[in-house]
XYZ file of C-alpha atoms in Angstrom:
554
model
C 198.072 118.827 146.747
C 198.307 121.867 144.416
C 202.473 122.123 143.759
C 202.099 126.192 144.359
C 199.860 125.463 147.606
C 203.422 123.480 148.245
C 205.322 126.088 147.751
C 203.713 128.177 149.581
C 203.325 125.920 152.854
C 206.561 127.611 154.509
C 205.230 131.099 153.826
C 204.393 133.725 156.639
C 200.397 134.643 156.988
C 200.013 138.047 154.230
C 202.881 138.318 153.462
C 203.666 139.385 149.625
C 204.895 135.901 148.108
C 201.409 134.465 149.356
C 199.184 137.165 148.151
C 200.618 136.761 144.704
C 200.349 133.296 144.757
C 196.690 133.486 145.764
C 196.661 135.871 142.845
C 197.677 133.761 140.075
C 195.900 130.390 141.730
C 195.515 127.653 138.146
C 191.304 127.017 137.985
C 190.293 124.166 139.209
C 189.673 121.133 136.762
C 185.735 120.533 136.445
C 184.833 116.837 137.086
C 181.312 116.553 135.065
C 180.441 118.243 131.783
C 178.005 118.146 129.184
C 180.048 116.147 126.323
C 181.291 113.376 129.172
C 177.519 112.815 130.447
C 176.701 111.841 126.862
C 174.773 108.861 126.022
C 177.168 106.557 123.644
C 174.597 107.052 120.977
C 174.741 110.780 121.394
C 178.850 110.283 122.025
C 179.592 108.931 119.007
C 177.582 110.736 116.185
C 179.086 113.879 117.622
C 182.195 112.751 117.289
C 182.052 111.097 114.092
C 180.385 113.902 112.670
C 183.398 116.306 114.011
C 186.344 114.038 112.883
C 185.189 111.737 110.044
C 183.906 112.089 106.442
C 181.231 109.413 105.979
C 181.120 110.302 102.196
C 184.732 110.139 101.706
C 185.711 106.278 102.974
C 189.040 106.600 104.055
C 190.640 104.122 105.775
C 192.031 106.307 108.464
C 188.081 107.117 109.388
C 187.502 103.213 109.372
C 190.197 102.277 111.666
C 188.346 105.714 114.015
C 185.087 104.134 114.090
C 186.894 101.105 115.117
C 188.738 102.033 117.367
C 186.467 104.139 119.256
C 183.581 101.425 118.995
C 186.128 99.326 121.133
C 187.504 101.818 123.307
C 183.865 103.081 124.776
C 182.976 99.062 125.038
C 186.154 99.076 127.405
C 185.075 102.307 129.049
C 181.220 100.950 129.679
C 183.028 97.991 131.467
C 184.129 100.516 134.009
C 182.186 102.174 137.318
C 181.615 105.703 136.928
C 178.716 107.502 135.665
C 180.456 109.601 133.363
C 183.286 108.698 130.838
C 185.303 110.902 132.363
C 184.505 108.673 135.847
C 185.448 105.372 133.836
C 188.467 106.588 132.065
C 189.979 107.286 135.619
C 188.507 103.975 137.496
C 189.985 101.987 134.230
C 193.514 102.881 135.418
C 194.335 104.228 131.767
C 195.150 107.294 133.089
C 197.795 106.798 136.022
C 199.480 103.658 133.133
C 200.730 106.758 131.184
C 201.991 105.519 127.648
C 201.344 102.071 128.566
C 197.733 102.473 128.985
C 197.234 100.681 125.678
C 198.821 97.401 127.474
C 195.764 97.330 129.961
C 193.987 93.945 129.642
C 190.624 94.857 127.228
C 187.358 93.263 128.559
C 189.607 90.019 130.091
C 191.375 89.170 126.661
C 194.580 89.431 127.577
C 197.539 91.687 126.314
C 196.969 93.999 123.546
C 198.169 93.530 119.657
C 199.828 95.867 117.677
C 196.852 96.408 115.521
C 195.008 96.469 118.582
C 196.379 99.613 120.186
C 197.036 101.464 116.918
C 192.852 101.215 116.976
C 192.741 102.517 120.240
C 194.829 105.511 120.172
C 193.011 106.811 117.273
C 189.360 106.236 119.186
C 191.541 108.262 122.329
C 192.233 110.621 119.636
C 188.243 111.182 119.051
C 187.384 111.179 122.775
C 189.948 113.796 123.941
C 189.937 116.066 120.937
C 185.933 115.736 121.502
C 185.943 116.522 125.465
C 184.872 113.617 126.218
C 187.427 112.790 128.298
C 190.064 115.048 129.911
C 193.370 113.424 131.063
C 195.643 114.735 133.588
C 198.849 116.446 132.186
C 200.804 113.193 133.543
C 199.083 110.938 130.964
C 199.235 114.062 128.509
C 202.996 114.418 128.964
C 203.491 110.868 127.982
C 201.917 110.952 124.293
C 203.523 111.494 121.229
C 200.219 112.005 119.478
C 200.804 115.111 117.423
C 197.628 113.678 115.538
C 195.348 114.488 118.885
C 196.658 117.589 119.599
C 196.223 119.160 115.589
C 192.650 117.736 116.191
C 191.804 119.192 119.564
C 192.879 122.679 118.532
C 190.383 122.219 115.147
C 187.834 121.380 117.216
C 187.905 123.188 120.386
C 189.267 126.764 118.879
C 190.457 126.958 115.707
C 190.523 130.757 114.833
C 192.104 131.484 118.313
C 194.948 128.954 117.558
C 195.588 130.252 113.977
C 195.735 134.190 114.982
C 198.329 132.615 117.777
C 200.454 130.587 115.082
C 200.173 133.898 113.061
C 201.389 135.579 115.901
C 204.932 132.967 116.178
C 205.575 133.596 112.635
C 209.171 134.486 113.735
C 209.981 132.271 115.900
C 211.600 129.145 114.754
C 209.277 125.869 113.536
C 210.367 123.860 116.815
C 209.889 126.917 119.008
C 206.212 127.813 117.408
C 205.204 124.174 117.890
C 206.398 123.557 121.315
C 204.231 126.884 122.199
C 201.008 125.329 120.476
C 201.596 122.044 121.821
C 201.580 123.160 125.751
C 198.025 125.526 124.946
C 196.573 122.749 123.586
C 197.470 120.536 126.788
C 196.127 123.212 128.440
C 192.896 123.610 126.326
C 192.141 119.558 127.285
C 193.276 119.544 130.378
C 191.006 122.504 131.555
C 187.986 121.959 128.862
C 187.815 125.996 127.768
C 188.878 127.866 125.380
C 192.071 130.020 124.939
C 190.634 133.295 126.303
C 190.030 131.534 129.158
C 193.458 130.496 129.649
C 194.768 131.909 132.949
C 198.429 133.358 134.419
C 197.589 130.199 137.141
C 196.966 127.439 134.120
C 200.527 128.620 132.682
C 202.447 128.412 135.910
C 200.662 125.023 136.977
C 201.818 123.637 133.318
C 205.234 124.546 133.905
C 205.556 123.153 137.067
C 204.190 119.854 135.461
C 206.511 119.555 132.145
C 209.582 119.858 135.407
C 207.833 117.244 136.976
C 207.878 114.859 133.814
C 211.251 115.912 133.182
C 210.695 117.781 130.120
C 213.995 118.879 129.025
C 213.800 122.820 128.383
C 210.569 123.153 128.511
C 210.947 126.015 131.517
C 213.380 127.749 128.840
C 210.652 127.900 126.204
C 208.088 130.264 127.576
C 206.827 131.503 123.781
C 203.092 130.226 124.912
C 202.940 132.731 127.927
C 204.585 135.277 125.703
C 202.142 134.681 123.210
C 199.133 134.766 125.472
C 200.292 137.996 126.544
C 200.931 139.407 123.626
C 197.218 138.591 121.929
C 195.703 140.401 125.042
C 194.527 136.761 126.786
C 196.191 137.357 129.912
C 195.651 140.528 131.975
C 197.537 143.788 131.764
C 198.466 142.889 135.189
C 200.055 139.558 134.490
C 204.032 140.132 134.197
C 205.968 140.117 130.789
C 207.813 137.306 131.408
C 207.091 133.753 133.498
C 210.067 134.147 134.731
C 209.502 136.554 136.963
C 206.764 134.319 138.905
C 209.040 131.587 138.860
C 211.790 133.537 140.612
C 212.353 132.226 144.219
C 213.425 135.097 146.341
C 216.331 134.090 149.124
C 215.137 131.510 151.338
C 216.009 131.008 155.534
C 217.350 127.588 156.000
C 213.763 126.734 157.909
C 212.064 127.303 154.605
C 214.620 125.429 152.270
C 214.138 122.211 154.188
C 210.490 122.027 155.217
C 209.711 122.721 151.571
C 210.879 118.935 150.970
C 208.793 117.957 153.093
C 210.010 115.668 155.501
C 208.322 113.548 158.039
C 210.840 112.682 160.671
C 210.977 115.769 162.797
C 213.919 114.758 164.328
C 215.995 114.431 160.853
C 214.614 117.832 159.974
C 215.713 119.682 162.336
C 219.507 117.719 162.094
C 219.006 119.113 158.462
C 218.346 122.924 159.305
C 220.601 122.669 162.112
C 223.691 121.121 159.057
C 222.585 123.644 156.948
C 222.888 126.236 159.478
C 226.384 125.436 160.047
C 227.794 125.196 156.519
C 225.843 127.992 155.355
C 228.422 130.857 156.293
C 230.702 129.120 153.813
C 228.393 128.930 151.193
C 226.490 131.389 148.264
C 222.988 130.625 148.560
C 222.489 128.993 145.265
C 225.516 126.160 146.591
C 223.109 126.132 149.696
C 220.182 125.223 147.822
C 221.514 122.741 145.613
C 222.950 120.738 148.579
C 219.791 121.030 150.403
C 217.875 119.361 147.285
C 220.592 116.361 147.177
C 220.218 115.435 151.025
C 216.702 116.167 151.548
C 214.881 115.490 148.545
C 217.130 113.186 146.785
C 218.687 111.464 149.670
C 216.282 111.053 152.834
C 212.757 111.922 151.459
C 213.468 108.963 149.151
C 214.533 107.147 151.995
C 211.126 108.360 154.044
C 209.002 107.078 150.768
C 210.356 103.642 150.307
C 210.931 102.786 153.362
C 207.811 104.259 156.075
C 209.305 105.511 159.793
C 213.038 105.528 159.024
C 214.379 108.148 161.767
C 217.894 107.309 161.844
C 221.158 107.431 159.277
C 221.932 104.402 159.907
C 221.085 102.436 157.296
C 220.901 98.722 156.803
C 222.983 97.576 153.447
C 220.326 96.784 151.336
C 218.446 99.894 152.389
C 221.154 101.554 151.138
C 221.676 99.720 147.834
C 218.051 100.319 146.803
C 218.570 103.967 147.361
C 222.019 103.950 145.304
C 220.221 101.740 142.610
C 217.085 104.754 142.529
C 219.382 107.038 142.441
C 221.186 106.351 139.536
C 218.029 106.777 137.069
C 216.402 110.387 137.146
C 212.346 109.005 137.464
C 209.313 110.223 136.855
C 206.304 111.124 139.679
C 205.769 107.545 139.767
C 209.208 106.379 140.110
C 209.787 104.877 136.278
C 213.171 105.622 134.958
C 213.445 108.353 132.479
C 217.029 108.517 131.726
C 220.269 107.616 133.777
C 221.964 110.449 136.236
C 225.043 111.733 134.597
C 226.078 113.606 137.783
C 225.529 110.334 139.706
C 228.323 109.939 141.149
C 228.445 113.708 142.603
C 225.158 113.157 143.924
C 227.010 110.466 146.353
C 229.510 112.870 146.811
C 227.235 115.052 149.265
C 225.636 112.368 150.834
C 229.137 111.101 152.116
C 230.783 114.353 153.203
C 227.333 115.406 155.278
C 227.865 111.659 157.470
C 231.758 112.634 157.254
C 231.149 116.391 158.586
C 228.747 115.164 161.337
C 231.361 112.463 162.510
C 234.082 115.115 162.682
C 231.773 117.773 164.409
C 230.479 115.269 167.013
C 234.365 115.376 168.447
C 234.219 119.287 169.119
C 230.711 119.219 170.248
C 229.529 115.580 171.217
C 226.034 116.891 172.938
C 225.368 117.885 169.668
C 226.474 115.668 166.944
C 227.340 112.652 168.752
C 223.472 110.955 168.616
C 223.326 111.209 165.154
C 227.106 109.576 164.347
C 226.398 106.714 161.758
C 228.403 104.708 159.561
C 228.334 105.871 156.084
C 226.635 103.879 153.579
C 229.097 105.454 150.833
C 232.387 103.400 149.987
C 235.283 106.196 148.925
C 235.779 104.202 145.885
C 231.917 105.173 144.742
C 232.578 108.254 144.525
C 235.529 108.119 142.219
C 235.527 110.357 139.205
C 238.050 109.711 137.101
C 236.592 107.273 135.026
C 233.377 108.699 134.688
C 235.323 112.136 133.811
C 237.230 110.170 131.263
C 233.901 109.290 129.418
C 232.614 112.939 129.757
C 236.028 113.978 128.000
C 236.039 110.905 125.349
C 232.191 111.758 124.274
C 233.141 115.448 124.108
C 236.106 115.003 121.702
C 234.418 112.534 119.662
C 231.582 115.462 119.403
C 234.033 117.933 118.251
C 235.737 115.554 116.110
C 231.739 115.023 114.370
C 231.303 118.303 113.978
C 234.441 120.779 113.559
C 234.081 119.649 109.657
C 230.864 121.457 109.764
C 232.397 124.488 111.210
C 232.526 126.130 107.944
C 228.936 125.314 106.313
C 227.708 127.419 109.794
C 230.049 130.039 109.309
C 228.752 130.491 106.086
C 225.124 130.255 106.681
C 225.012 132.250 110.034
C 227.193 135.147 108.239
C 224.396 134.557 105.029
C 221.512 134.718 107.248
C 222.860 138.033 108.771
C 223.903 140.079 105.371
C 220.291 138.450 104.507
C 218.265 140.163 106.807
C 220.018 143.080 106.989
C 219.280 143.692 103.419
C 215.430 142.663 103.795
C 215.376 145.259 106.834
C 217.034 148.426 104.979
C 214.890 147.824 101.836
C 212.075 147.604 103.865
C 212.285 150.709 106.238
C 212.500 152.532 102.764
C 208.907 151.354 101.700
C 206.453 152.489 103.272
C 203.539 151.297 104.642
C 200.865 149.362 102.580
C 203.589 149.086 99.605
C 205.125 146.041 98.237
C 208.986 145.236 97.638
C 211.433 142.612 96.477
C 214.586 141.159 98.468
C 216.506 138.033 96.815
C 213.426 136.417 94.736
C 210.871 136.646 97.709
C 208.050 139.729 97.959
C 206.821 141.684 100.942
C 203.990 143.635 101.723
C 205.144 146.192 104.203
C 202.937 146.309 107.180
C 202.242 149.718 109.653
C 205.602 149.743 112.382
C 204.490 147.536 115.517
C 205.750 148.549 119.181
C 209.196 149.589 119.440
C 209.453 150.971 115.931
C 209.735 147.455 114.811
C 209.143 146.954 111.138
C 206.612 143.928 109.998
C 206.130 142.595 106.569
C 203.774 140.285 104.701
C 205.419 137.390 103.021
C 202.958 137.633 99.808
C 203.799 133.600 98.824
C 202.767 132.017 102.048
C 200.711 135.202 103.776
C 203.344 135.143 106.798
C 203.718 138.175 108.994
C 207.470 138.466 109.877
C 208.860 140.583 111.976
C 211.983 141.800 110.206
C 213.517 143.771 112.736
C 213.956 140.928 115.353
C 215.000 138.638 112.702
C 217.866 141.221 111.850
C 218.900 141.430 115.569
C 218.904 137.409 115.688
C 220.864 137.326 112.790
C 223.631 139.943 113.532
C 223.926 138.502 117.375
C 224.115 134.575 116.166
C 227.221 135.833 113.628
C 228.969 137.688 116.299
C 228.515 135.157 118.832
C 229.732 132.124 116.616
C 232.738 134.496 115.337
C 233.591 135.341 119.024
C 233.575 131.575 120.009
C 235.495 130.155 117.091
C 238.050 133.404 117.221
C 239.011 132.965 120.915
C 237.708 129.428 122.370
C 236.486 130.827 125.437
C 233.123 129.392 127.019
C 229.767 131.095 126.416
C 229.932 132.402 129.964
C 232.496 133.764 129.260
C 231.840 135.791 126.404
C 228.257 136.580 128.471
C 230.395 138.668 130.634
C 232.459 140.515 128.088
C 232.247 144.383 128.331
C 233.825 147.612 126.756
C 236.357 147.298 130.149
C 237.126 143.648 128.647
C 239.883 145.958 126.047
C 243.393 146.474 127.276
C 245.869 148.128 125.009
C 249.758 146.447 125.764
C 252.404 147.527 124.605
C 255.202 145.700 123.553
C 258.435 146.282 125.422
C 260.973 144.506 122.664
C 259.248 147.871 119.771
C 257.017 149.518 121.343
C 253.728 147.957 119.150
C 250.616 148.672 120.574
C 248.350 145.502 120.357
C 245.036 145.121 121.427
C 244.200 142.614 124.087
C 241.056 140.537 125.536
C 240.764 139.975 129.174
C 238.847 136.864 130.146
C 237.240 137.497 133.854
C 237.538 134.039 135.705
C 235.114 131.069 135.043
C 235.206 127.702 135.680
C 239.107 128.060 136.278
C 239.255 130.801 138.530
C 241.894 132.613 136.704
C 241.683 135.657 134.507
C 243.253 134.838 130.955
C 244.215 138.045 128.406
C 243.726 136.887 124.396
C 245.836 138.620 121.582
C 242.653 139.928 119.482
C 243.664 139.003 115.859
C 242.321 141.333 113.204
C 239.260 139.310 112.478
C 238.084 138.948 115.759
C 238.915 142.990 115.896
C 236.367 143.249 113.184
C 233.590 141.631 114.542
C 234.262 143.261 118.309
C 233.952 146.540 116.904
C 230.729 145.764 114.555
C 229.455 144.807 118.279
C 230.580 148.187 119.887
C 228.976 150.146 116.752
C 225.842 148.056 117.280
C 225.563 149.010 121.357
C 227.189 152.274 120.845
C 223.896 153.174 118.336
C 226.101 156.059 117.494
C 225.716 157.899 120.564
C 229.200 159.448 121.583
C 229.388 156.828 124.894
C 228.663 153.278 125.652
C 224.792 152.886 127.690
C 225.412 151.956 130.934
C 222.860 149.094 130.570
């Protein structure tokens, strides 16, 4: 089932969450098309004569022709009547990376050389529409290789004026962002103008699947869509603000899990229910994903009709042992759970609170009484918070010898662009000028009064104004760590009230102090600013202040 359809289960009839999620619905994936009802004759002289050069010889276009002559004899071994048909009956595409390892027309495991030869003939078939995995097989790959090709092949000019487009974003950043349209682009078989608000959201939902680590905090592609007029004026700014889940009734939080045993799910909303005056809603939520998706819906999958905590010991040791690993949609391990032992944590107090509530209200509580599958010792911290703390000094101890090199370069980069700014809001428009070796072309201001330039050497619009605000906000920020050790939530929440002038009772000094609202500690802490970090506070207050006579609000 469609994740948002999911998501939307819980939902009242028209009301506003559904009719936007109607609104921005991904397109359905087509399951016949020309280039997959090919003949293999027809097949593969397209697709030699998009990505080989039968002049040239290469070897690389030798081990392609290979490769592909043995992959579509493994396909043809399949039932379908398309290649699209056999690629999914083969299996290939649910086996993920290890598709390779499939046994080949009954000869056994694959050789080295053997699946080298087959990923490039993949290469061919997917860049060439032949074939159009789902974004679980898609997710798996590391072949940068297929993706350059499929955006050469499928829409060149409209991936170049996008990569023009990311010029100032970082190399990581612009390549991540070209990397999910081009999933995109195969997955769906169109081009990027086609590329829907739905396509974007359904992506995102499947790099959190696959446990893509940041990939909801890099949202550059829909910014970039957005920005080259693909998506409509209606679509919002920002992903974000269709991924933002508004509050939730307890109902809702636990049938979105969905769980099977009626009977458990309504001990859930009815545990919830009482522990939820003593909780924010986001401490809600997050226990509500431990027990019910973590704890019993894993229970409910591996082992069908369970409707009672009671669990048998090796019931319970198979959970603990899943647990530990964060896995994939189909269950593989991706990496182990650092937090694994908090995870246990929950699970524990929820049998502990329903045995202590069953004595005040036995009616109640009393039928569901059980004893806990969770030892007190398993949840002991100390040595797992010893290895956090050892692995966080031996970090510092790697890198505080580097402290200087980025104090240097982030306090270069800033004086850098500051200069290539000024010298370039003097030129004007059409005219070309000269920072530190390099030349510009200035280009006509963009929205916002932002100033662009031409880099002449590599023909690389760059947006000098935002590089000047990066630049002047990653100095102040690495200058107001270092200076006063406090965390980066921390100095998120610093404002002009943050200030307090004390005065010294022993002679009367006036210093200036930094007040520290409460964090992770729960304590307000007040700094001595030191003249440095006075310098760089105020460059920050001159920068908001935009020499108006007060502070904005905002």
């Amino acid at each position: 089932m469609n994740p948002m359809m999911q998501a939307d289960a819980s939902k009242p009839v028209g009301s506003p969450e559904e009719d936007k999620s109607l609104e921005w619905e991904p397109r359905a994936c087509e399951t016949s098309w020309w280039q997959t009802r090919q003949s293999r004759e027809s097949l593969v002289k397209r697709l030699l004569g998009l990505f080989t050069n039968p002049t040239a010889g290469l070897t690389r276009d030798q081990t392609r022709r290979r490769g592909l002559s043995k992959l579509l004899d493994w396909l043809e071994g399949q039932p379908g009547e398309s290649w699209q048909d056999r690629w999914m009956a083969s299996g290939a595409d649910s086996a993920g990376f290890e598709w390779t390892d499939l046994p080949l027309m009954g000869r056994g495991a694959t050789k080295r050389h053997q699946r080298d030869e087959l990923a490039t003939g993949l290469v061919l078939l997917v860049a060439g529409q032949a074939i159009r995995p789902s974004y679980a097989w898609l997710l798996r790959q590391r072949l940068t290789v297929m993706l350059a090709e499929a955006r050469a092949a499928s829409d060149p000019d409209a991936f170049r004026r996008l990569e023009q487009s990311a010029q100032h974003a970082t190399v990581a950043a612009r390549s991540d962002a070209l990397n999910k349209l081009t999933w995109i682009v195969i997955r769906k078989g169109s081009l990027v103008k086609d590329i829907t608000v739905g396509d974007c959201i359904e992506l995102t939902a499947s790099l959190e699947e696959h446990h893509f680590r940041g990939s909801a905090g890099r949202p550059l592609f829909y910014a970039l869509l957005k920005e080259t007029g693909v998506l409509p004026a209606s679509a919002p700014l920002r992903l974000r603000v269709l991924r933002i889940q508004g509050r939730r009734s307890v109902e809702q939080i636990v049938d979105g899990y969905g769980i099977e045993c009626r009977a458990v799910c309504d001990l859930l909303v009815e545990y919830f229910t009482e522990r939820a005056p003593e909780l924010d809603h986001v401490s809600l939520r997050s226990i509500a994903r431990n027990l019910c998706r973590l704890f019993w819906r894993d229970l409910e999958i591996h082992n069908p009709g369970i409707d009672s905590l009671r669990l048998a010991p090796e019931v319970a040791q198979a959970w603990k042992d899943r647990l530990a690993y964060i896995r994939d949609a189909e269950g593989h391990p991706v990496r182990p759970r650092v937090n694994f032992r908090s995870e246990l944590v929950f699970v524990r107090a929820f049998y502990q609170d329903i045995a202590r509530w069953a004595a005040d209200d036995p009616g109640r509580w009393a039928p569901w009484v059980a004893p806990c599958p969770i030892k007190a010792s398993e949840c002991a911290t100390k040595k797992s918070r010893s290895g956090v703390k050892s692995r966080m000094d031996q970090r510092t101890r790697t890198q505080l010898p580097l402290l200087p090199a980025l104090l240097r370069a982030v306090d270069r980069q800033r004086k850098d662009a500051e200069t290539r700014l000024t010298v370039a809001r003097a030129t004007p428009a059409g005219e070309r000028f000269l920072v530190a070796g390099q030349e510009f072309e200035r280009c006509r201001s963009g929205q916002a009064h932002r100033i662009y330039a031409t880099e002449l050497t590599t023909g690389r619009r760059r947006n000098l104004t935002h590089e000047e605000e990066a630049g002047f906000w990653s100095w102040a920020a690495v200058e107001v760590l270092r200076h006063t050790g406090i965390r980066i939530e921390e100095m998120l929440e610093l404002t002009h009230h943050s200030f307090i002038a004390y005065t010294l009772p022993t002679t009367g000094e006036v210093v200036p102090m930094l007040q520290v609202a409460p964090s992770k500690t729960d304590a307000e802490r007040l700094l001595l600013v030191s003249p440095e970090l006075a310098e760089v506070l105020t460059a920050v207050i001159f920068r908001v202040r935009a020499r108006n006579a007060a502070l904005p609000l905002v």
